[in-house]
Coordinates of C-alpha atoms in Angstrom, one line a residue:
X1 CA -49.8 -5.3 -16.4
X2 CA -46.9 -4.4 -13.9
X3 CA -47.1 -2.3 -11.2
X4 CA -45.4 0.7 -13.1
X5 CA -48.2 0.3 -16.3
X6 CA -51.3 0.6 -13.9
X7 CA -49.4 3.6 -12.7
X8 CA -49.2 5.5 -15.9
X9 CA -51.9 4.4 -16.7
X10 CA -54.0 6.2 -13.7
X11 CA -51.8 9.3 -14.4
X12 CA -53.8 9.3 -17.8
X13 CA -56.8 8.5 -16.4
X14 CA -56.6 11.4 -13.9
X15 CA -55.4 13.7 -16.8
X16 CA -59.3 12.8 -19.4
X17 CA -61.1 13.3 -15.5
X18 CA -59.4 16.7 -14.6
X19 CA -60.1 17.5 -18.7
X20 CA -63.8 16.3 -18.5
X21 CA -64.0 17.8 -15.3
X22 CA -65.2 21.7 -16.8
X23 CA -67.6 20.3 -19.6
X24 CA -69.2 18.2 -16.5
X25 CA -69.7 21.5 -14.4
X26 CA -71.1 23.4 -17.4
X27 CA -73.4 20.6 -18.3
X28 CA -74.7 20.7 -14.7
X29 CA -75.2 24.1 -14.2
X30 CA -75.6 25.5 -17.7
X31 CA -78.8 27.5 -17.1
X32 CA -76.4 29.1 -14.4
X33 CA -72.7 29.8 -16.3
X34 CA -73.7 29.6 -19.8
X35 CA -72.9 32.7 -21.7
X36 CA -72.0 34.2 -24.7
X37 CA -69.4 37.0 -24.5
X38 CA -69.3 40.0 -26.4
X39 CA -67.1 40.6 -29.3
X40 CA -64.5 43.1 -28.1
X41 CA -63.2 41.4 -24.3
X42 CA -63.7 37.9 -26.4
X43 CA -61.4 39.2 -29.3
X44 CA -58.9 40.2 -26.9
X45 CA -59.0 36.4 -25.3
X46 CA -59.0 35.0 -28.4
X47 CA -55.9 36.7 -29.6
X48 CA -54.3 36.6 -26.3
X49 CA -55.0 32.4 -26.7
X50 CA -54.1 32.0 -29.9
X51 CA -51.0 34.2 -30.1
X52 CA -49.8 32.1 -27.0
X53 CA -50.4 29.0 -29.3
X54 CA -48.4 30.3 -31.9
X55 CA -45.2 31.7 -30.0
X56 CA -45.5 28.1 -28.5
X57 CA -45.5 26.6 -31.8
X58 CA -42.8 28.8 -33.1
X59 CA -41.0 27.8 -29.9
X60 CA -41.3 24.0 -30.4
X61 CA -40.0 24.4 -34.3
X62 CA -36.8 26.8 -33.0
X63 CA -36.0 24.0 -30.2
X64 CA -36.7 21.2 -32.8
X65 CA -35.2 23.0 -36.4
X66 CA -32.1 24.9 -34.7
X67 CA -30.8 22.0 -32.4
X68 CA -31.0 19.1 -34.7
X69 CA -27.2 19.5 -36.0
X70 CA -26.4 18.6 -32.5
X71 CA -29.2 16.0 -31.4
X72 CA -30.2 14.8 -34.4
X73 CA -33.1 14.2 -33.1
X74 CA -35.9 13.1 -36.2
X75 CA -38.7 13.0 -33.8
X76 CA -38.0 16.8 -32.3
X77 CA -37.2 18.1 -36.3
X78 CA -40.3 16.7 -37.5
X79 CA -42.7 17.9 -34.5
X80 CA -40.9 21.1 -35.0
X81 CA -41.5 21.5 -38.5
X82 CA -44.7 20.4 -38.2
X83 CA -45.5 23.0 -35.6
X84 CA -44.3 25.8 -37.9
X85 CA -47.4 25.0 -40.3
X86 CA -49.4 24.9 -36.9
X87 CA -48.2 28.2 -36.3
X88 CA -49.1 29.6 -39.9
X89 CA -52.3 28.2 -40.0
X90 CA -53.3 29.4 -36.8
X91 CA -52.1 33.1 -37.3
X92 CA -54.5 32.9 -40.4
X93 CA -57.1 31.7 -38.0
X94 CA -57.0 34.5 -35.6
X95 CA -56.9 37.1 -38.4
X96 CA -59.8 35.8 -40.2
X97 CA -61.8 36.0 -37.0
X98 CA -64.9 38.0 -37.0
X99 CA -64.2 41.3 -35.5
X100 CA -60.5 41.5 -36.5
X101 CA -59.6 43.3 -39.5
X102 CA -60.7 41.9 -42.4
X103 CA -57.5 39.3 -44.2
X104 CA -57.9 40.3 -47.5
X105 CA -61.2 39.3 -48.2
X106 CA -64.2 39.6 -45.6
X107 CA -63.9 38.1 -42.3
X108 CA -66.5 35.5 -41.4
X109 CA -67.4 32.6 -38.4
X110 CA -67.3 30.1 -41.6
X111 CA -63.9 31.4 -42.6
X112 CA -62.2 31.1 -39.1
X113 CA -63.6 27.8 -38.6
X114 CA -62.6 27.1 -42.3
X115 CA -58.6 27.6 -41.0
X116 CA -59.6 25.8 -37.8
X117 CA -60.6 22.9 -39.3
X118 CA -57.6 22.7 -41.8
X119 CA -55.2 23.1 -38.9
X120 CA -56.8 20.9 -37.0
X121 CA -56.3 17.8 -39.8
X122 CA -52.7 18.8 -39.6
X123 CA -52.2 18.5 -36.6
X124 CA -53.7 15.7 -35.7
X125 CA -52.5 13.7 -38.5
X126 CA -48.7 15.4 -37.7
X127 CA -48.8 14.3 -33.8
X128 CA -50.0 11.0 -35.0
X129 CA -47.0 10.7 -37.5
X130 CA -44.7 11.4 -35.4
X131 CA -45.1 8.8 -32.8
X132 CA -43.6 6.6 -35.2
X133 CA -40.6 8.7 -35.3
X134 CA -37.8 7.6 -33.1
X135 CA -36.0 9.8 -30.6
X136 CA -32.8 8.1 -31.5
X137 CA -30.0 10.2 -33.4
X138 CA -30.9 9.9 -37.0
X139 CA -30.4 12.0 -40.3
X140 CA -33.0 13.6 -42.5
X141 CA -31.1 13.7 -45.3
X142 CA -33.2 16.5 -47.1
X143 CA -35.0 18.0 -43.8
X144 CA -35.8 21.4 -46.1
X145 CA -38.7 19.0 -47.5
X146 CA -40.1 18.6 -44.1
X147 CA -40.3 22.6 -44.2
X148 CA -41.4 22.9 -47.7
X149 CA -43.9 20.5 -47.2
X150 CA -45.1 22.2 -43.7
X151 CA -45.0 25.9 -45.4
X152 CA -46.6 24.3 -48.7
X153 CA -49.8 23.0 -46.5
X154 CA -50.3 26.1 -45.1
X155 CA -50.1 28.0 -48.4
X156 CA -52.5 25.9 -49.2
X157 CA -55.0 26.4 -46.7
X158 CA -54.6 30.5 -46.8
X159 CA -54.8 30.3 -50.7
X160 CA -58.2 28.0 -50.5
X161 CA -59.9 29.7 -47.8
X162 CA -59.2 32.9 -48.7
X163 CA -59.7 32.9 -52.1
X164 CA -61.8 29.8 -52.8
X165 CA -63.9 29.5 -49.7
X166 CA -66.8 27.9 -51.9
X167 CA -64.7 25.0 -52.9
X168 CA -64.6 23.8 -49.5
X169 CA -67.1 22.5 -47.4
X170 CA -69.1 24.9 -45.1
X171 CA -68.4 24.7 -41.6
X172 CA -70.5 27.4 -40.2
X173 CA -73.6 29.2 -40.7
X174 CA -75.3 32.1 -39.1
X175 CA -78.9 30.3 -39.7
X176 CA -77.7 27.0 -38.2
X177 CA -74.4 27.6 -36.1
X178 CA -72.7 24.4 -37.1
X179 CA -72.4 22.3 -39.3
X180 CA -72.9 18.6 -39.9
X181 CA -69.4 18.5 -41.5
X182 CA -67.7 20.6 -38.9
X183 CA -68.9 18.0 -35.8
X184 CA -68.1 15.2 -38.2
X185 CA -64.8 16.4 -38.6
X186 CA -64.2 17.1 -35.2
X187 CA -65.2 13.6 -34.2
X188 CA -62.9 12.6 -37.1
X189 CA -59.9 14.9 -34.8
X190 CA -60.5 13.2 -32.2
X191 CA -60.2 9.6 -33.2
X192 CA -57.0 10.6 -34.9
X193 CA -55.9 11.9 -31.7
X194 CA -57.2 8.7 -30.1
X195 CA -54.8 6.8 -32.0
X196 CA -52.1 9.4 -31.3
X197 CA -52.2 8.6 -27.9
X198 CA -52.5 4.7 -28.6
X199 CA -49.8 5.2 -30.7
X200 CA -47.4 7.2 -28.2
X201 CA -48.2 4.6 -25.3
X202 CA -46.7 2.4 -26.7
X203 CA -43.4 4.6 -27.0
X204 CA -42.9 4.6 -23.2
X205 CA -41.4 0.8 -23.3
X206 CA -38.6 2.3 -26.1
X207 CA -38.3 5.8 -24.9
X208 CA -39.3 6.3 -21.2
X209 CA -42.7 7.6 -19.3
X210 CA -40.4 11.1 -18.7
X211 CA -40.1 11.1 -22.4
X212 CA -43.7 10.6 -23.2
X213 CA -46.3 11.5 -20.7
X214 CA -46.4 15.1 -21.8
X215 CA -47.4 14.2 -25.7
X216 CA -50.0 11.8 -23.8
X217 CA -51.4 14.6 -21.5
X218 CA -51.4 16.9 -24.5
X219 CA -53.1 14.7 -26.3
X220 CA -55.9 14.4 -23.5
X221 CA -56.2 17.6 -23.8
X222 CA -56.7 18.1 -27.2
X223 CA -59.4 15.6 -27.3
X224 CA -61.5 17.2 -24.8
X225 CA -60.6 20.7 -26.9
X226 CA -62.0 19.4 -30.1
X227 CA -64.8 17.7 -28.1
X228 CA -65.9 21.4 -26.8
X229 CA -65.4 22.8 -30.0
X230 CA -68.1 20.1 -31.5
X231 CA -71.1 21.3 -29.6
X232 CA -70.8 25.4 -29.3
X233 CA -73.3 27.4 -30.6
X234 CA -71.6 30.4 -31.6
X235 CA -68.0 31.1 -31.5
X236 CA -67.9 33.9 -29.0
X237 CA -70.1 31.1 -26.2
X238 CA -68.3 29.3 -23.1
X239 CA -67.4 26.1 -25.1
X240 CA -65.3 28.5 -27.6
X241 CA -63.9 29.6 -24.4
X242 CA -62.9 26.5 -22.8
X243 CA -61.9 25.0 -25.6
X244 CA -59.1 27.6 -26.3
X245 CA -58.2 27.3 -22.8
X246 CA -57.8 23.3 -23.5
X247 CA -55.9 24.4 -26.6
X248 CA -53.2 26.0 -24.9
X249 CA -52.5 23.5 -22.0
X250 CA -52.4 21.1 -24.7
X251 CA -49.6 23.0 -26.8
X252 CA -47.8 24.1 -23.4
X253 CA -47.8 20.3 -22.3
X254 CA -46.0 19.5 -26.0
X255 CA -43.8 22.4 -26.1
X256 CA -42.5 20.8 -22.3
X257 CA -42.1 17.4 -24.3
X258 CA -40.3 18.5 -26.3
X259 CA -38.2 20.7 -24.9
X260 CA -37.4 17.8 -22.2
X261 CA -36.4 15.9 -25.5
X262 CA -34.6 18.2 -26.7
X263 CA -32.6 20.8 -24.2
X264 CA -33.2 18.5 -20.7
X265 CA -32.4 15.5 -21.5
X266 CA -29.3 16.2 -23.4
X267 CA -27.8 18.3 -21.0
X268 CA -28.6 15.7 -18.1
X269 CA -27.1 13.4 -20.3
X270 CA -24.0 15.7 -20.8
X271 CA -24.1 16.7 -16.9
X272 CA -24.3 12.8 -16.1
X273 CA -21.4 11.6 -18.5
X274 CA -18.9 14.7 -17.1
X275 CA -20.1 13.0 -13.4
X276 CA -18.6 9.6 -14.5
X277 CA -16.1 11.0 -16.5
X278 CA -14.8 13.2 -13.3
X279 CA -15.2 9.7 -11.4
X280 CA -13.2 7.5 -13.4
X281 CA -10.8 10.2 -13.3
X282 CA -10.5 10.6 -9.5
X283 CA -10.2 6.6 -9.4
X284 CA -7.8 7.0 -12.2
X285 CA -6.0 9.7 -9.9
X286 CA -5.6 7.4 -7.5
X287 CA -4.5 4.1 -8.7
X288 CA -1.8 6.2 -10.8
X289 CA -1.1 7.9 -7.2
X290 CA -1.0 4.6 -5.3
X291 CA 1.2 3.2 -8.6
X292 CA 3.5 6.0 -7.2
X293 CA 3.7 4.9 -3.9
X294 CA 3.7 1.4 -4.3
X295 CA 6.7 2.1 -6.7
X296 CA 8.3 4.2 -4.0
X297 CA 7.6 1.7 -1.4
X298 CA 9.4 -1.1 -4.0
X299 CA 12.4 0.6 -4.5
X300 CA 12.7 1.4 -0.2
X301 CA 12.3 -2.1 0.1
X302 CA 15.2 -3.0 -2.6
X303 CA 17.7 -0.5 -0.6
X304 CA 17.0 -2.0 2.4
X305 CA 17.1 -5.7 0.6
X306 CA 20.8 -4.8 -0.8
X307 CA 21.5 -2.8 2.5
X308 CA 21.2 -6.2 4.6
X309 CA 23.1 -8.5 2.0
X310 CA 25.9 -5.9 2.2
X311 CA 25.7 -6.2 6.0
X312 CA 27.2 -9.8 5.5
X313 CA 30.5 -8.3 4.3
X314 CA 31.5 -5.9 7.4
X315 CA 35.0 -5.8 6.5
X316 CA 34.8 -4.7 3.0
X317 CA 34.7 -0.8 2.2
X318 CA 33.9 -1.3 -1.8
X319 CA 31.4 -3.1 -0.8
X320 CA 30.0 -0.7 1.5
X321 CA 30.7 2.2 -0.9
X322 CA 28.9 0.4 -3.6
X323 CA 25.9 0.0 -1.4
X324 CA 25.8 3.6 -0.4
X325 CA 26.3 4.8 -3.9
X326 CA 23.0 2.3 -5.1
X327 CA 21.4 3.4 -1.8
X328 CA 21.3 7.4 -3.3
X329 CA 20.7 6.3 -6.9
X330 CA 17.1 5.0 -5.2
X331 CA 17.0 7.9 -3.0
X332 CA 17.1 10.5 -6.2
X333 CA 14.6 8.0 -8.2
X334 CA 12.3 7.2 -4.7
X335 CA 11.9 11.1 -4.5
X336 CA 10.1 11.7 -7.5
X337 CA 7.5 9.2 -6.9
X338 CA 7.1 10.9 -3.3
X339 CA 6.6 14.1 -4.8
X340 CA 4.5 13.2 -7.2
X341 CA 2.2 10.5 -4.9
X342 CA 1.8 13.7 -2.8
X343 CA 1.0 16.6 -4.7
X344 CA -1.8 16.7 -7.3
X345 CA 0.1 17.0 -10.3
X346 CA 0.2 12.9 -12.0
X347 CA 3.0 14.0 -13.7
X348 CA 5.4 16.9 -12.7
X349 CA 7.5 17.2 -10.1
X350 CA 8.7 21.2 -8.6
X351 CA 12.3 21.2 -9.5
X352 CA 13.2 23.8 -6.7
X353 CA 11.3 21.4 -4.3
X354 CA 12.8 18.1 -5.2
X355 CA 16.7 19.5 -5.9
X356 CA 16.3 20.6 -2.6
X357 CA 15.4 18.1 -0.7
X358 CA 18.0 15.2 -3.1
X359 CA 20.7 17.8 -1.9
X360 CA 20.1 17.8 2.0
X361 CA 19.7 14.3 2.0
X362 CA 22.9 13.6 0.2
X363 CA 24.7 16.1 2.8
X364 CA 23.0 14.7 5.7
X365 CA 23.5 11.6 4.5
X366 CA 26.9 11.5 3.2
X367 CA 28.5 14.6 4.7
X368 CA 32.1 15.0 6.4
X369 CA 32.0 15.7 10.0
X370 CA 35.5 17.5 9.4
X371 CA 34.3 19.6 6.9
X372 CA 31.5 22.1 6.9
X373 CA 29.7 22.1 3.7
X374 CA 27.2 25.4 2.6
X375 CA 24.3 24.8 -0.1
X376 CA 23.7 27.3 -2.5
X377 CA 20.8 26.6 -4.6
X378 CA 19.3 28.7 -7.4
X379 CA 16.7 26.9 -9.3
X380 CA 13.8 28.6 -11.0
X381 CA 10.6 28.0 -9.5
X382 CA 8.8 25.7 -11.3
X383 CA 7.2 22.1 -12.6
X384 CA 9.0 19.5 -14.5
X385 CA 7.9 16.1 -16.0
X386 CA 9.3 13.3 -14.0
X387 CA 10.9 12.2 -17.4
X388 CA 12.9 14.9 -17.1
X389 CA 13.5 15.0 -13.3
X390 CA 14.7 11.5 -12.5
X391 CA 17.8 12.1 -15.0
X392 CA 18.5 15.0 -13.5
X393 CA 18.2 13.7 -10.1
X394 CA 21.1 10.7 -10.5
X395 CA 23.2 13.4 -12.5
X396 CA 22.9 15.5 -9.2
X397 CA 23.2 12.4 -7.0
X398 CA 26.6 11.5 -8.9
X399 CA 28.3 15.0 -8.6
X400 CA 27.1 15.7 -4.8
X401 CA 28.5 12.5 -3.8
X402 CA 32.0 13.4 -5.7
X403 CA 32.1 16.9 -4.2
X404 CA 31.7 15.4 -0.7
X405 CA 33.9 12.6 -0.7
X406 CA 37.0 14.2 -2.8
X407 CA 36.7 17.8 -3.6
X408 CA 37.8 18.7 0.1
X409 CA 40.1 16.8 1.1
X410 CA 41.4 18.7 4.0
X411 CA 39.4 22.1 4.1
X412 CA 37.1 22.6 6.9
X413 CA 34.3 24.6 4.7
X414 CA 33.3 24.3 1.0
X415 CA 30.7 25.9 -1.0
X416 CA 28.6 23.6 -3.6
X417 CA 26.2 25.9 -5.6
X418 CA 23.5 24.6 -7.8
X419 CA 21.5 26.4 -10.2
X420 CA 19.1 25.7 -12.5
X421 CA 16.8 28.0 -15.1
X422 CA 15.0 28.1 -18.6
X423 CA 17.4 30.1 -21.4
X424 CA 16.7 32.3 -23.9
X425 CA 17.8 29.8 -26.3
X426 CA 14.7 27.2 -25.4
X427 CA 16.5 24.9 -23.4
X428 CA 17.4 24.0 -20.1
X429 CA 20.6 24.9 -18.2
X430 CA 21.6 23.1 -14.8
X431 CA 25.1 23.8 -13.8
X432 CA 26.7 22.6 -10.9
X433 CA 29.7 23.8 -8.9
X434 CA 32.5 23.1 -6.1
X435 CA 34.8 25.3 -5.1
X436 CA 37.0 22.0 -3.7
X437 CA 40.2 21.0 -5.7
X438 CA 38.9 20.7 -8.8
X439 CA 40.0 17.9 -11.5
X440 CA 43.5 18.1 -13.2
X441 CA 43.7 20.8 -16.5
X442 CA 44.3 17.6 -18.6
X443 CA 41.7 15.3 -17.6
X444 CA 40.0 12.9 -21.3
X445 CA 36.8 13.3 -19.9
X446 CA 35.8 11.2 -23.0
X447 CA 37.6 8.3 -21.6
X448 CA 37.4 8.7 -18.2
X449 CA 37.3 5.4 -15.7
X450 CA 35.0 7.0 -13.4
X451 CA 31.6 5.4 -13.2
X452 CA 30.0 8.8 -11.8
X453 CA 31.9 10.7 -14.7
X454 CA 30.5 8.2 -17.5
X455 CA 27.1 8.3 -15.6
X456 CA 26.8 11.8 -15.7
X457 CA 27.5 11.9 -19.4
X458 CA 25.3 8.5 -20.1
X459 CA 22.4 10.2 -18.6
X460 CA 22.8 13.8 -19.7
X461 CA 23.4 12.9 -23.9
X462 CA 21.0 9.7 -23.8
X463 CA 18.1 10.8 -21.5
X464 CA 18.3 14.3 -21.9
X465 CA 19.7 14.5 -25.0
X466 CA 21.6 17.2 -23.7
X467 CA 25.1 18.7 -24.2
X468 CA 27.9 18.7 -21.1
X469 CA 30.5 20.9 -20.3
X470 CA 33.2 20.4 -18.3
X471 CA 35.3 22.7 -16.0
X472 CA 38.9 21.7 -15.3
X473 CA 41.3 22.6 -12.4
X474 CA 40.0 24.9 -9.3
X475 CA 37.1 24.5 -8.9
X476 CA 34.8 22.3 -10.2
X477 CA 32.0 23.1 -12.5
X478 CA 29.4 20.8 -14.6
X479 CA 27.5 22.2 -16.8
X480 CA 24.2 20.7 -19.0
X481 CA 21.7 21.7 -20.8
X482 CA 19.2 20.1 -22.8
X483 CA 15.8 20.7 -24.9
X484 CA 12.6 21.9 -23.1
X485 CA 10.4 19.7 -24.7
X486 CA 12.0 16.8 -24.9
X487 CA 9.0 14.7 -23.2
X488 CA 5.3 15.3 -23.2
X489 CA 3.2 15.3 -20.7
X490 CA 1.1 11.3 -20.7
X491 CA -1.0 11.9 -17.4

């Protein structure tokens, strides 16, 4: 055996010595601690021991009957619905008790132990069942039998003992105390426990030592119950009372297997999933963030690539202007992917934020010392998908460039106002406007041969799927607007 075995198997060892351990002492000194207690304080332990029994019972077949459409779990649902017969069974016990009211026909010793015995069978023969009952997710596909059958047995037992005591075998006798049949059958208990706990050992290779030591403690502790409950002389002596006691550690030690089974282990599975889950999310967070900046680091690199080979032509302007032109076509795309490496939205961008800063740069950048040019920006506060905001930004790119290079001409100041909001009529309006020279009253903007006249139209109609609008003469104006849900939202 490995190192772990001999390990569970000394924690089951120490469980049968700290069981033994009271039946030892009393053995020892009985002359000393013996005693037989009188009815009314024993009553009221007997009732307190048995009614924790049966809320514990009750317990274990609410955990195992009520979560099963979630777990699944056939071992839990038929431990459960056992327990609920437990439960019956032993109610019937404690009200047949001598000194408790009498349940419909006269209470007796023989008619408690009667109950006792009955319950005992079905439990022992139940726990033993069930360790060949996997944990695993499963279906009962009619689990009301397992209910019927459980309510059916204890029907049964209150019909026959109550009713038909003489049927059944006697179990105990105010001449004799008890009976053959009674120690026989609680030697009989106790082998079926025996193989109970034979039979749940090996469980711990499939389902885990957390999973099962508790049935295997329980068990221990049932054995030495039933073991007590052999040898007492009358049912009100110190064996009665110690084996009750054993009763309801044994029960408790269940009711904790089960509800590790059941509630625990679940929601540490749950709690341990959402850990990796929020994990692979964070390292999902990043690669898409470093995707971000890698791509804004790529397209840097292709300016400054295209900035160099233009550097071989020093005495052409067109080139130069073409470089410059490509150079803020990055810039607009380059500033989504900064915005979006560093803030912690994957996959919006803040409009006011980023039409802000493509602006300054395009001013800074491409401004006219001789002429002094005023930003008026207007653009409701708020987050758009990058989907949306890269169009938007070369549309912007196009016009600001145009402003600066040709809509003042020899003016010392100009105004370029930008504004940007979310209509009434569910889409988006961006309108841009100079107050430079404007475009001629006759201008076929349809077929116009500027490239930052078509792009501006390209983009708008084929990535916005938007409409444009065109102001001719003084003063220029360009407006768009376009659907607010035209993307959804991938990251």
């Amino acid at each position: 055996m490995d190192q772990e075995t001999n390990r569970h198997w000394m924690n089951v060892i120490v469980a049968f010595f700290l069981a033994s351990l009271p039946i030892l002492i009393i053995q020892i000194l009985h002359p000393y601690i013996y005693f037989e207690s009188e009815i009314p304080p024993y009553l009221v332990f007997h009732n307190i021991a048995e009614s924790f029994s049966i809320i514990v019972s009750m317990s274990i077949f609410g955990v195992g009957w009520f979560t099963y459409a979630q777990s699944k779990d056939k071992h839990t649902l038929f431990l459960g619905t056992a327990c609920l017969g437990i439960a019956l069974m032993d109610m019937m016990h404690m009200l047949g008790y001598t000194g408790m009211p009498d349940l419909f026909t006269p209470n007796s010793p023989n008619k408690s132990t009667q109950f006792w015995i009955i319950v005992r069978f079905f439990a022992a023969i139940s726990f033993l069942t069930s360790a060949f009952i996997p944990n695993e997710n499963g279906s009962f596909k009619q689990r009301s039998w397992l209910l019927l059958g459980s309510i059916s047995v204890s029907a049964f037992a209150f019909v026959s003992v109550t009713y038909y005591p003489d049927l059944l075998p006697v179990t105990f006798s105010t001449e004799i105390g008890l009976t053959n049949f009674k120690k026989v059958s609680e030697f009989v208990i106790i082998f079926v426990l025996i193989l109970a706990l034979i039979a749940y050992w090996f469980r711990i290779p499939r389902f885990g030592w957390d999973h099962t030591k508790y049935y295997l403690y329980a068990f221990v502790f049932g054995i030495s119950s039933e073991l007590v409950f052999a040898v007492y002389t009358t049912v009100f002596d110190i064996y009665n009372v110690l084996g009750h006691i054993y009763k309801i550690i044994s029960f408790f030690l269940i009711y904790r297997g089960v509800f590790i089974s059941s509630i625990n282990s679940p929601y540490r599975n749950v709690l341990e999933t959402n850990e990796k889950l929020s994990k692979s999310l964070s390292e999902k967070e990043n690669l898409i963030k470093e995707v971000y900046h890698r791509s804004n680091n790529t397209l840097q690199v292709i300016g400054s690539l295209i900035f160099l080979q233009a550097e071989a032509y020093p005495d052409s302007p067109e080139i130069k202007t073409i470089v410059n032109r490509i150079q803020d076509r990055i810039q607009a795309i380059s500033l989504v992917h900064r915005l979006l490496f560093s803030g912690q939205d994957l996959s919006s961008v803040p409009i006011k934020q980023y039409i802000s800063e493509l602006s300054n740069y395009a001013l800074q950048t491409n401004g006219n010392s001789s002429c002094k040019l005023n930003l008026n920006l207007e653009i409701e506060d708020r987050k758009l998908l990058f989907d949306a905001v890269i169009p938007i930004g070369l549309i912007l790119s196009e016009l600001l460039n145009n402003s600066i290079k040709y809509a003042f001409p020899e003016a010392s100041s100009g105004n370029i106002s930008i504004t940007f909001y979310e209509g009434q009529d569910q889409r988006f309006h961006l309108t841009y406007s100079d107050d430079g020279v404007g475009i001629e009253e006759n201008y076929n903007f349809k077929n116009s041969s500027s490239l930052g006249i078509q792009l501006v139209q390209g983009i708008a109609e084929s990535q916005l799927s938007g409409k444009v609008h065109f102001k001719t003469g003084p003063k220029f104006q360009c407006e768009i607007d376009f659907p607010i849900n035209l993307y959804k939202k991938r990251v």
